[in-house]
Short mmCIF file of C-alpha atoms in Angstrom, two decimals:
data_model
loop_
_atom_site.label_atom_id
_atom_site.label_comp_id
_atom_site.label_asym_id
_atom_site.label_seq_id
_atom_site.Cartn_x
_atom_site.Cartn_y
_atom_site.Cartn_z
CA UNK A 1 -27.13 103.26 -20.79
CA UNK A 2 -29.09 103.58 -24.05
CA UNK A 3 -26.69 101.22 -25.85
CA UNK A 4 -27.06 98.72 -23.01
CA UNK A 5 -30.85 98.95 -23.33
CA UNK A 6 -30.67 98.34 -27.09
CA UNK A 7 -28.37 95.35 -26.54
CA UNK A 8 -30.63 93.86 -23.89
CA UNK A 9 -33.67 94.40 -26.11
CA UNK A 10 -31.98 92.62 -29.00
CA UNK A 11 -30.97 89.70 -26.77
CA UNK A 12 -34.53 89.49 -25.43
CA UNK A 13 -35.97 89.44 -28.95
CA UNK A 14 -33.49 86.87 -30.17
CA UNK A 15 -34.09 84.54 -27.23
CA UNK A 16 -37.75 85.25 -26.62
CA UNK A 17 -39.04 81.85 -27.74
CA UNK A 18 -37.63 78.44 -26.98
CA UNK A 19 -38.80 75.06 -28.19
CA UNK A 20 -41.46 73.78 -25.85
CA UNK A 21 -45.24 73.61 -25.86
CA UNK A 22 -46.75 76.89 -24.73
CA UNK A 23 -50.03 76.50 -22.91
CA UNK A 24 -52.71 79.13 -23.50
CA UNK A 25 -51.41 81.40 -20.75
CA UNK A 26 -47.82 81.18 -21.96
CA UNK A 27 -48.94 81.76 -25.56
CA UNK A 28 -50.83 84.90 -24.56
CA UNK A 29 -47.86 86.18 -22.54
CA UNK A 30 -45.52 85.63 -25.47
CA UNK A 31 -47.81 87.43 -27.91
CA UNK A 32 -48.21 90.33 -25.48
CA UNK A 33 -44.42 90.48 -25.11
CA UNK A 34 -43.90 90.68 -28.87
CA UNK A 35 -46.60 93.31 -29.24
CA UNK A 36 -45.10 95.39 -26.43
CA UNK A 37 -41.52 95.22 -27.70
CA UNK A 38 -42.36 95.64 -31.40
CA UNK A 39 -45.49 97.81 -31.63
CA UNK A 40 -44.36 99.38 -34.91
CA UNK A 41 -44.78 96.09 -36.82
CA UNK A 42 -47.23 94.07 -34.70
CA UNK A 43 -50.84 94.35 -33.61
CA UNK A 44 -52.46 91.91 -31.17
CA UNK A 45 -56.23 91.60 -30.91
CA UNK A 46 -58.91 89.06 -30.08
CA UNK A 47 -61.41 88.03 -32.74
CA UNK A 48 -63.76 86.33 -30.24
CA UNK A 49 -63.97 83.77 -27.47
CA UNK A 50 -64.13 80.01 -27.20
CA UNK A 51 -67.00 78.11 -25.55
CA UNK A 52 -65.14 78.40 -22.21
CA UNK A 53 -64.53 82.09 -22.77
CA UNK A 54 -60.87 81.97 -23.78
CA UNK A 55 -59.74 84.67 -26.19
CA UNK A 56 -58.93 83.78 -29.79
CA UNK A 57 -55.79 85.85 -30.22
CA UNK A 58 -54.64 87.10 -33.62
CA UNK A 59 -51.22 88.64 -34.14
CA UNK A 60 -50.80 90.87 -37.20
CA UNK A 61 -47.29 91.50 -38.54
CA UNK A 62 -46.48 94.12 -41.17
CA UNK A 63 -45.27 97.68 -41.62
CA UNK A 64 -48.82 98.97 -41.11
CA UNK A 65 -50.19 96.29 -38.79
CA UNK A 66 -53.30 98.06 -37.49
CA UNK A 67 -55.17 98.61 -40.74
CA UNK A 68 -55.36 97.65 -44.38
CA UNK A 69 -53.23 99.61 -46.85
CA UNK A 70 -54.30 100.05 -50.47
CA UNK A 71 -52.54 97.53 -52.67
CA UNK A 72 -51.14 95.48 -49.79
CA UNK A 73 -52.69 91.98 -49.78
CA UNK A 74 -53.88 90.32 -46.57
CA UNK A 75 -52.62 86.83 -45.64
CA UNK A 76 -53.59 84.55 -42.74
CA UNK A 77 -52.38 81.37 -41.05
CA UNK A 78 -54.73 79.44 -38.73
CA UNK A 79 -53.55 76.62 -36.45
CA UNK A 80 -54.79 74.31 -33.70
CA UNK A 81 -58.35 74.10 -35.07
CA UNK A 82 -58.24 70.56 -33.75
CA UNK A 83 -57.07 71.02 -30.17
CA UNK A 84 -54.87 67.92 -30.10
CA UNK A 85 -53.00 68.86 -33.30
CA UNK A 86 -50.48 71.12 -31.67
CA UNK A 87 -47.44 71.46 -33.90
CA UNK A 88 -49.06 74.21 -36.00
CA UNK A 89 -49.50 76.57 -33.06
CA UNK A 90 -45.82 76.25 -32.14
CA UNK A 91 -44.77 76.75 -35.76
CA UNK A 92 -46.78 79.97 -35.96
CA UNK A 93 -45.25 81.29 -32.73
CA UNK A 94 -41.79 80.47 -34.11
CA UNK A 95 -42.65 82.18 -37.40
CA UNK A 96 -43.80 85.33 -35.61
CA UNK A 97 -40.52 85.29 -33.69
CA UNK A 98 -38.54 84.75 -36.90
CA UNK A 99 -40.20 87.65 -38.72
CA UNK A 100 -39.88 90.08 -35.81
CA UNK A 101 -36.26 89.17 -35.17
CA UNK A 102 -35.49 89.46 -38.88
CA UNK A 103 -37.04 92.91 -39.00
CA UNK A 104 -34.96 94.12 -36.06
CA UNK A 105 -31.86 92.50 -37.57
CA UNK A 106 -32.44 94.50 -40.79
CA UNK A 107 -32.99 91.42 -42.96
CA UNK A 108 -33.72 92.91 -46.38
CA UNK A 109 -35.90 89.96 -47.47
CA UNK A 110 -38.05 90.06 -44.34
CA UNK A 111 -38.41 93.84 -44.52
CA UNK A 112 -39.53 93.56 -48.13
CA UNK A 113 -42.02 90.85 -47.19
CA UNK A 114 -43.46 92.91 -44.32
CA UNK A 115 -43.65 96.04 -46.46
CA UNK A 116 -45.55 94.23 -49.21
CA UNK A 117 -47.79 91.90 -47.18
CA UNK A 118 -49.92 92.14 -44.05
CA UNK A 119 -49.73 88.77 -42.27
CA UNK A 120 -52.29 87.57 -39.71
CA UNK A 121 -51.64 84.68 -37.30
CA UNK A 122 -54.29 82.78 -35.33
CA UNK A 123 -52.09 80.29 -33.41
CA UNK A 124 -55.00 78.56 -31.67
CA UNK A 125 -58.55 78.43 -32.97
CA UNK A 126 -59.45 75.82 -30.34
CA UNK A 127 -57.80 76.71 -27.01
CA UNK A 128 -60.38 74.66 -25.07
CA UNK A 129 -59.53 71.54 -27.05
CA UNK A 130 -55.83 72.15 -26.46
CA UNK A 131 -56.45 72.19 -22.71
CA UNK A 132 -58.11 68.77 -22.96
CA UNK A 133 -55.67 67.22 -25.42
CA UNK A 134 -53.83 63.98 -24.80
CA UNK A 135 -50.24 63.69 -25.98
CA UNK A 136 -50.90 60.55 -28.04
CA UNK A 137 -49.80 60.65 -31.68
CA UNK A 138 -53.07 59.48 -33.19
CA UNK A 139 -55.86 59.56 -30.58
CA UNK A 140 -58.52 62.24 -30.89
CA UNK A 141 -58.84 63.40 -27.28
CA UNK A 142 -58.99 67.21 -27.42
CA UNK A 143 -59.82 67.32 -31.13
CA UNK A 144 -63.26 68.90 -30.63
CA UNK A 145 -64.25 72.14 -28.93
CA UNK A 146 -65.86 72.18 -25.48
CA UNK A 147 -69.28 71.47 -27.03
CA UNK A 148 -67.91 68.32 -28.62
CA UNK A 149 -68.00 69.77 -32.14
CA UNK A 150 -65.36 69.31 -34.84
CA UNK A 151 -64.70 72.90 -35.88
CA UNK A 152 -63.53 71.81 -39.32
CA UNK A 153 -67.00 70.39 -40.01
CA UNK A 154 -68.96 73.40 -38.73
CA UNK A 155 -68.51 76.08 -41.41
CA UNK A 156 -71.33 76.82 -43.87
CA UNK A 157 -71.11 74.51 -46.87
CA UNK A 158 -72.82 75.54 -50.11
CA UNK A 159 -72.61 71.94 -51.33
CA UNK A 160 -74.46 70.28 -48.47
CA UNK A 161 -76.31 72.93 -46.44
CA UNK A 162 -79.80 74.03 -47.40
CA UNK A 163 -79.71 77.75 -48.34
CA UNK A 164 -81.66 78.61 -45.17
CA UNK A 165 -79.03 76.79 -43.07
CA UNK A 166 -76.02 78.66 -44.41
CA UNK A 167 -76.47 81.42 -41.83
CA UNK A 168 -77.57 79.27 -38.90
CA UNK A 169 -75.93 79.56 -35.50
CA UNK A 170 -72.38 78.17 -35.48
CA UNK A 171 -69.92 77.31 -32.75
CA UNK A 172 -68.46 80.50 -31.24
CA UNK A 173 -64.98 79.73 -32.55
CA UNK A 174 -66.35 79.28 -36.07
CA UNK A 175 -68.51 82.42 -35.82
CA UNK A 176 -65.41 84.35 -34.76
CA UNK A 177 -63.38 83.15 -37.74
CA UNK A 178 -66.26 83.83 -40.15
CA UNK A 179 -66.55 87.39 -38.86
CA UNK A 180 -62.78 87.77 -39.07
CA UNK A 181 -62.82 86.68 -42.71
CA UNK A 182 -65.57 89.23 -43.37
CA UNK A 183 -63.58 92.02 -41.75
CA UNK A 184 -60.51 91.78 -43.98
CA UNK A 185 -59.85 91.29 -47.70
CA UNK A 186 -57.92 88.07 -47.28
CA UNK A 187 -56.33 86.82 -50.49
CA UNK A 188 -54.41 83.70 -49.44
CA UNK A 189 -54.40 81.55 -46.32
CA UNK A 190 -53.57 78.14 -44.91
CA UNK A 191 -54.77 76.18 -41.89
CA UNK A 192 -52.27 73.93 -40.11
CA UNK A 193 -53.13 70.43 -38.91
CA UNK A 194 -51.27 67.30 -37.79
CA UNK A 195 -51.44 63.53 -38.14
CA UNK A 196 -50.15 63.37 -41.73
CA UNK A 197 -47.60 65.07 -43.96
CA UNK A 198 -49.35 66.53 -47.00
CA UNK A 199 -50.66 69.77 -48.52
CA UNK A 200 -54.39 69.36 -49.25
CA UNK A 201 -56.35 71.76 -51.44
CA UNK A 202 -60.05 72.38 -52.30
CA UNK A 203 -62.58 71.15 -52.84
CA UNK A 204 -63.17 69.00 -49.77
CA UNK A 205 -66.80 68.48 -50.80
CA UNK A 206 -68.70 68.10 -54.05
CA UNK A 207 -71.95 69.35 -55.56
CA UNK A 208 -73.44 65.89 -56.24
CA UNK A 209 -70.47 65.02 -58.39
CA UNK A 210 -70.62 68.01 -60.74
CA UNK A 211 -67.03 69.02 -59.92
CA UNK A 212 -65.55 65.52 -60.02
CA UNK A 213 -62.67 64.78 -62.36
CA UNK A 214 -61.55 61.25 -61.69
CA UNK A 215 -61.64 61.04 -57.92
CA UNK A 216 -60.95 64.74 -57.32
CA UNK A 217 -63.42 67.56 -56.74
CA UNK A 218 -61.90 70.26 -58.91
CA UNK A 219 -62.23 74.03 -58.42
CA UNK A 220 -62.09 76.60 -61.26
CA UNK A 221 -58.68 77.59 -59.86
CA UNK A 222 -57.28 74.04 -59.71
CA UNK A 223 -54.04 75.02 -61.45
CA UNK A 224 -53.35 77.68 -58.83
CA UNK A 225 -54.23 75.35 -55.95
CA UNK A 226 -51.95 72.59 -57.25
CA UNK A 227 -49.16 75.17 -57.57
CA UNK A 228 -49.73 76.44 -54.01
CA UNK A 229 -49.70 72.93 -52.56
CA UNK A 230 -46.55 72.04 -54.46
CA UNK A 231 -44.80 75.21 -53.28
CA UNK A 232 -45.25 74.05 -49.70
CA UNK A 233 -44.45 70.39 -50.32
CA UNK A 234 -41.41 71.04 -52.51
CA UNK A 235 -39.87 73.45 -50.00
CA UNK A 236 -40.49 71.06 -47.11
CA UNK A 237 -37.69 68.78 -45.96
CA UNK A 238 -39.64 65.57 -46.69
CA UNK A 239 -43.30 66.27 -47.57
CA UNK A 240 -42.64 66.09 -51.31
CA UNK A 241 -41.57 62.44 -50.94
CA UNK A 242 -45.21 61.64 -50.27
CA UNK A 243 -44.79 58.69 -47.90
CA UNK A 244 -43.09 59.98 -44.78
CA UNK A 245 -45.69 58.77 -42.25
CA UNK A 246 -45.83 55.05 -41.54
CA UNK A 247 -49.59 55.08 -40.90
CA UNK A 248 -50.52 57.23 -43.92
CA UNK A 249 -51.27 56.52 -47.56
CA UNK A 250 -48.81 57.66 -50.22
CA UNK A 251 -49.42 61.16 -51.59
CA UNK A 252 -47.89 61.80 -54.99
CA UNK A 253 -45.55 64.81 -54.68
CA UNK A 254 -46.82 65.31 -51.12
CA UNK A 255 -50.07 66.94 -52.22
CA UNK A 256 -53.70 65.87 -52.53
CA UNK A 257 -57.10 67.14 -53.53
CA UNK A 258 -59.12 67.19 -50.32
CA UNK A 259 -62.12 65.28 -51.68
CA UNK A 260 -59.90 62.67 -53.30
CA UNK A 261 -58.26 62.02 -49.92
CA UNK A 262 -61.60 61.89 -48.06
CA UNK A 263 -64.76 64.01 -48.53
CA UNK A 264 -65.86 66.31 -45.75
CA UNK A 265 -68.59 68.91 -45.30
CA UNK A 266 -68.24 72.20 -43.47
CA UNK A 267 -64.49 72.62 -43.80
CA UNK A 268 -62.61 75.90 -43.52
CA UNK A 269 -60.76 75.73 -46.82
CA UNK A 270 -63.92 75.37 -48.92
CA UNK A 271 -65.65 78.14 -46.98
CA UNK A 272 -62.67 80.48 -47.33
CA UNK A 273 -62.43 79.90 -51.07
CA UNK A 274 -66.11 79.86 -52.03
CA UNK A 275 -67.59 82.43 -49.67
CA UNK A 276 -64.64 84.61 -48.63
CA UNK A 277 -62.80 84.70 -52.01
CA UNK A 278 -59.59 83.68 -50.24
CA UNK A 279 -57.62 80.74 -51.61
CA UNK A 280 -56.97 78.42 -48.66
CA UNK A 281 -54.88 75.25 -48.34
CA UNK A 282 -54.82 72.70 -45.50
CA UNK A 283 -51.29 71.86 -44.35
CA UNK A 284 -50.74 68.61 -42.46
CA UNK A 285 -47.34 69.34 -40.93
CA UNK A 286 -46.50 66.39 -38.68
CA UNK A 287 -47.05 62.64 -38.70
CA UNK A 288 -47.71 62.75 -34.96
CA UNK A 289 -50.48 65.02 -33.71
CA UNK A 290 -48.75 65.74 -30.39
CA UNK A 291 -45.05 64.81 -30.77
CA UNK A 292 -42.49 65.03 -28.00
CA UNK A 293 -41.06 68.49 -27.34
CA UNK A 294 -37.58 67.43 -28.42
CA UNK A 295 -38.91 67.03 -31.97
CA UNK A 296 -40.00 70.68 -32.22
CA UNK A 297 -36.63 72.07 -33.44
CA UNK A 298 -36.56 69.61 -36.35
CA UNK A 299 -40.21 70.29 -37.15
CA UNK A 300 -39.50 74.02 -37.25
CA UNK A 301 -36.44 73.45 -39.43
CA UNK A 302 -38.52 71.35 -41.86
CA UNK A 303 -41.39 73.87 -42.07
CA UNK A 304 -39.72 77.29 -41.80
CA UNK A 305 -38.84 77.65 -45.49
CA UNK A 306 -42.20 76.40 -46.86
CA UNK A 307 -44.12 78.64 -44.44
CA UNK A 308 -42.28 81.67 -45.83
CA UNK A 309 -42.40 80.50 -49.45
CA UNK A 310 -46.15 79.97 -49.21
CA UNK A 311 -46.72 83.55 -48.00
CA UNK A 312 -44.80 84.80 -51.04
CA UNK A 313 -47.40 83.21 -53.32
CA UNK A 314 -49.83 85.98 -52.39
CA UNK A 315 -48.03 88.08 -55.01
CA UNK A 316 -49.05 85.87 -57.92
CA UNK A 317 -51.42 87.18 -60.56
CA UNK A 318 -52.97 90.62 -60.71
CA UNK A 319 -54.39 93.24 -58.38
CA UNK A 320 -55.82 96.71 -58.72
CA UNK A 321 -59.00 98.76 -58.44
CA UNK A 322 -62.26 99.11 -60.30
CA UNK A 323 -62.97 102.82 -60.78
CA UNK A 324 -66.09 104.60 -61.99
CA UNK A 325 -66.89 108.18 -62.82
CA UNK A 326 -67.11 109.10 -59.12
CA UNK A 327 -64.29 106.96 -57.77
CA UNK A 328 -63.87 103.37 -56.60
CA UNK A 329 -66.73 100.90 -57.14
CA UNK A 330 -67.21 98.55 -54.16
CA UNK A 331 -68.93 95.26 -54.93
CA UNK A 332 -68.02 95.19 -58.63
CA UNK A 333 -67.79 91.70 -60.14
CA UNK A 334 -64.30 90.79 -61.39
CA UNK A 335 -64.49 87.55 -63.34
CA UNK A 336 -61.96 85.56 -65.36
CA UNK A 337 -63.70 84.26 -68.46
CA UNK A 338 -62.74 80.58 -68.16
CA UNK A 339 -63.19 80.35 -64.37
CA UNK A 340 -66.81 80.01 -63.35
CA UNK A 341 -66.47 80.52 -59.62
CA UNK A 342 -69.53 79.55 -57.57
CA UNK A 343 -69.32 82.98 -55.95
CA UNK A 344 -67.72 85.50 -58.33
CA UNK A 345 -64.87 87.57 -56.94
CA UNK A 346 -65.82 91.14 -56.06
CA UNK A 347 -64.09 94.36 -55.11
CA UNK A 348 -63.82 95.48 -51.47
CA UNK A 349 -64.96 98.80 -50.02
CA UNK A 350 -61.93 100.50 -51.63
CA UNK A 351 -62.81 99.12 -55.05
CA UNK A 352 -59.80 96.76 -54.79
CA UNK A 353 -59.58 93.30 -56.28
CA UNK A 354 -56.89 90.62 -55.94
CA UNK A 355 -56.74 87.60 -58.24
CA UNK A 356 -54.16 84.84 -57.79
CA UNK A 357 -53.27 83.50 -61.25
CA UNK A 358 -50.33 81.67 -62.78
CA UNK A 359 -48.40 83.36 -65.63
CA UNK A 360 -50.40 83.51 -68.87
CA UNK A 361 -53.07 85.45 -70.74
CA UNK A 362 -56.50 85.91 -69.13
CA UNK A 363 -59.63 87.70 -70.28
CA UNK A 364 -61.38 89.64 -67.51
CA UNK A 365 -65.02 90.68 -67.37
CA UNK A 366 -65.84 93.48 -64.91
CA UNK A 367 -69.45 94.46 -64.12
CA UNK A 368 -71.20 97.08 -62.02
CA UNK A 369 -74.78 98.47 -62.19
CA UNK A 370 -75.03 101.55 -64.38
CA UNK A 371 -71.74 100.91 -66.19
CA UNK A 372 -70.77 99.20 -69.41
CA UNK A 373 -69.27 95.75 -68.91
CA UNK A 374 -65.49 96.02 -69.26
CA UNK A 375 -63.58 93.23 -71.00
CA UNK A 376 -59.80 93.21 -71.15
CA UNK A 377 -57.15 90.57 -71.77
CA UNK A 378 -54.21 90.81 -69.40
CA UNK A 379 -50.87 89.09 -69.70
CA UNK A 380 -49.64 87.88 -66.30
CA UNK A 381 -45.82 87.75 -66.35
CA UNK A 382 -43.62 85.26 -64.57
CA UNK A 383 -42.33 87.00 -61.45
CA UNK A 384 -40.85 84.33 -59.16
CA UNK A 385 -38.85 86.73 -56.98
CA UNK A 386 -41.31 89.62 -56.94
CA UNK A 387 -43.11 91.16 -54.00
CA UNK A 388 -46.07 92.47 -55.98
CA UNK A 389 -48.60 91.10 -58.41
CA UNK A 390 -49.23 92.85 -61.70
CA UNK A 391 -51.04 96.15 -61.06
CA UNK A 392 -54.01 96.94 -63.29
CA UNK A 393 -57.00 99.24 -62.73
CA UNK A 394 -60.27 98.82 -64.61
CA UNK A 395 -61.80 102.15 -65.63
CA UNK A 396 -65.55 101.76 -66.09
CA UNK A 397 -67.71 103.81 -68.46
CA UNK A 398 -71.18 104.93 -67.30
CA UNK A 399 -74.10 103.76 -69.43
CA UNK A 400 -77.85 104.28 -69.22
CA UNK A 401 -78.39 101.13 -71.28
CA UNK A 402 -76.16 98.75 -69.35
CA UNK A 403 -77.79 95.34 -68.84
CA UNK A 404 -78.73 94.19 -65.35
CA UNK A 405 -75.87 92.74 -63.32
CA UNK A 406 -76.66 89.35 -61.80
CA UNK A 407 -75.41 88.99 -58.22
CA UNK A 408 -75.62 85.47 -56.73
CA UNK A 409 -76.92 84.94 -53.16
CA UNK A 410 -73.40 84.09 -51.99
CA UNK A 411 -72.06 87.52 -52.99
CA UNK A 412 -69.13 88.88 -51.01
CA UNK A 413 -70.97 91.89 -49.61
CA UNK A 414 -69.09 91.43 -46.34
CA UNK A 415 -65.91 92.68 -48.07
CA UNK A 416 -67.51 96.06 -48.67
CA UNK A 417 -66.96 97.20 -45.11
CA UNK A 418 -69.29 98.95 -42.71
CA UNK A 419 -71.93 101.09 -44.34
CA UNK A 420 -70.65 100.60 -47.86
CA UNK A 421 -73.53 98.49 -49.19
CA UNK A 422 -75.74 100.79 -51.30
CA UNK A 423 -79.30 101.22 -50.11
CA UNK A 424 -80.44 102.73 -53.43
CA UNK A 425 -79.44 102.34 -57.05
CA UNK A 426 -76.01 103.90 -57.76
CA UNK A 427 -75.99 107.27 -59.52
CA UNK A 428 -76.39 106.82 -63.27
CA UNK A 429 -77.81 103.32 -62.91
CA UNK A 430 -80.65 102.30 -65.19
CA UNK A 431 -81.78 99.55 -62.81
CA UNK A 432 -85.24 99.64 -61.31
CA UNK A 433 -85.65 100.31 -57.57
CA UNK A 434 -87.05 96.76 -57.25
CA UNK A 435 -83.89 95.30 -58.79
CA UNK A 436 -81.66 97.27 -56.43
CA UNK A 437 -83.82 96.35 -53.44
CA UNK A 438 -83.56 92.66 -54.35
CA UNK A 439 -79.81 93.03 -54.85
CA UNK A 440 -79.47 94.67 -51.45
CA UNK A 441 -81.52 91.90 -49.81
CA UNK A 442 -79.28 89.22 -51.31
CA UNK A 443 -76.17 91.07 -50.16
CA UNK A 444 -77.45 91.52 -46.64
CA UNK A 445 -78.25 87.83 -46.32
CA UNK A 446 -74.56 87.05 -46.03
CA UNK A 447 -73.58 89.87 -43.71
#
């Protein structure tokens, strides 16, 4: 009887998902099924509700799916932000199925991936728009949420929003994603769209032209972003050709800088990168926004390998902790000398940092109030088949003469976790109470 149960369970897992469009009810039922049959590697939760009150379901897959593990980077995929761009949500459901089935089939590569990475899936950020969507390839019916707002124009934008507007009320779907990004130390992500076939990378906007190089708005991590986009395009069946859609312009190598394609304000990928210290790429995965169901198997076949290969890129670069005399230092600045990020990368509540970098030599500057600034040059090795970035901890030395640490208003205090923001100067700090009060105020502004 037990062997029969195991056999039936395996058959159920292997055949749990077929190729058709799952409406919001069917999507929820499938995610519940996976969570029920594989609770050891999956965790299903809602991060909020849409305008109409539909849950925004997130499925987490990994060997410790319910909580962060030290040294294990957090990855996320978001799809269906535009309700009528539907291929992404089906691809994410298929990818969940592929990972879970691979785990139960004892696939060594999938088990290594799930043991080294915690993967979050938001198959539909706009379930209301999906309900209203038309099946036309190019029309926009269903693109917006129920309030008629384009969710990929509604995130805070440091380039175009007045500082006082950065924390204004947002659409509930956007608020939910912003809070989600605050709740985890996401390192790498991608959001899936349709209507073209290209991997687009930040910036989407520009600070009055200060970032422009030619027609592109270039980030301090442009080399990494170009690499990430090319990983997806080169592993895709046809994206790298750059001209697969009859109605689209030609994209060299199947990639584009977002601003160079067309500027936009309030997009997710700029927000994720600038204000959530998570490198994010926009993946346009189908020429048709709502293709016929019989095209789904080929679309999955074309995107399966790049979806997996892109997740692997989370193990580029270096990771570790910043440690002081009393333990980990949350909120420490971890800067790479030649990369002047608008919002410097900081450690989370465990004192962890993650920095995606291509192989090479990099000089790091690490700062925390009451400690000497640490400067070290690290050599990032080439590790194409690895499942871990270089590990390196920064050990800070206390100092009563350390200079003041400048924290910009867009600091990543939300990564510190509940209750971790200091309300007074840290022990051993030589900063004045006024300085620490001002620092706390700036940090709380973005909570």
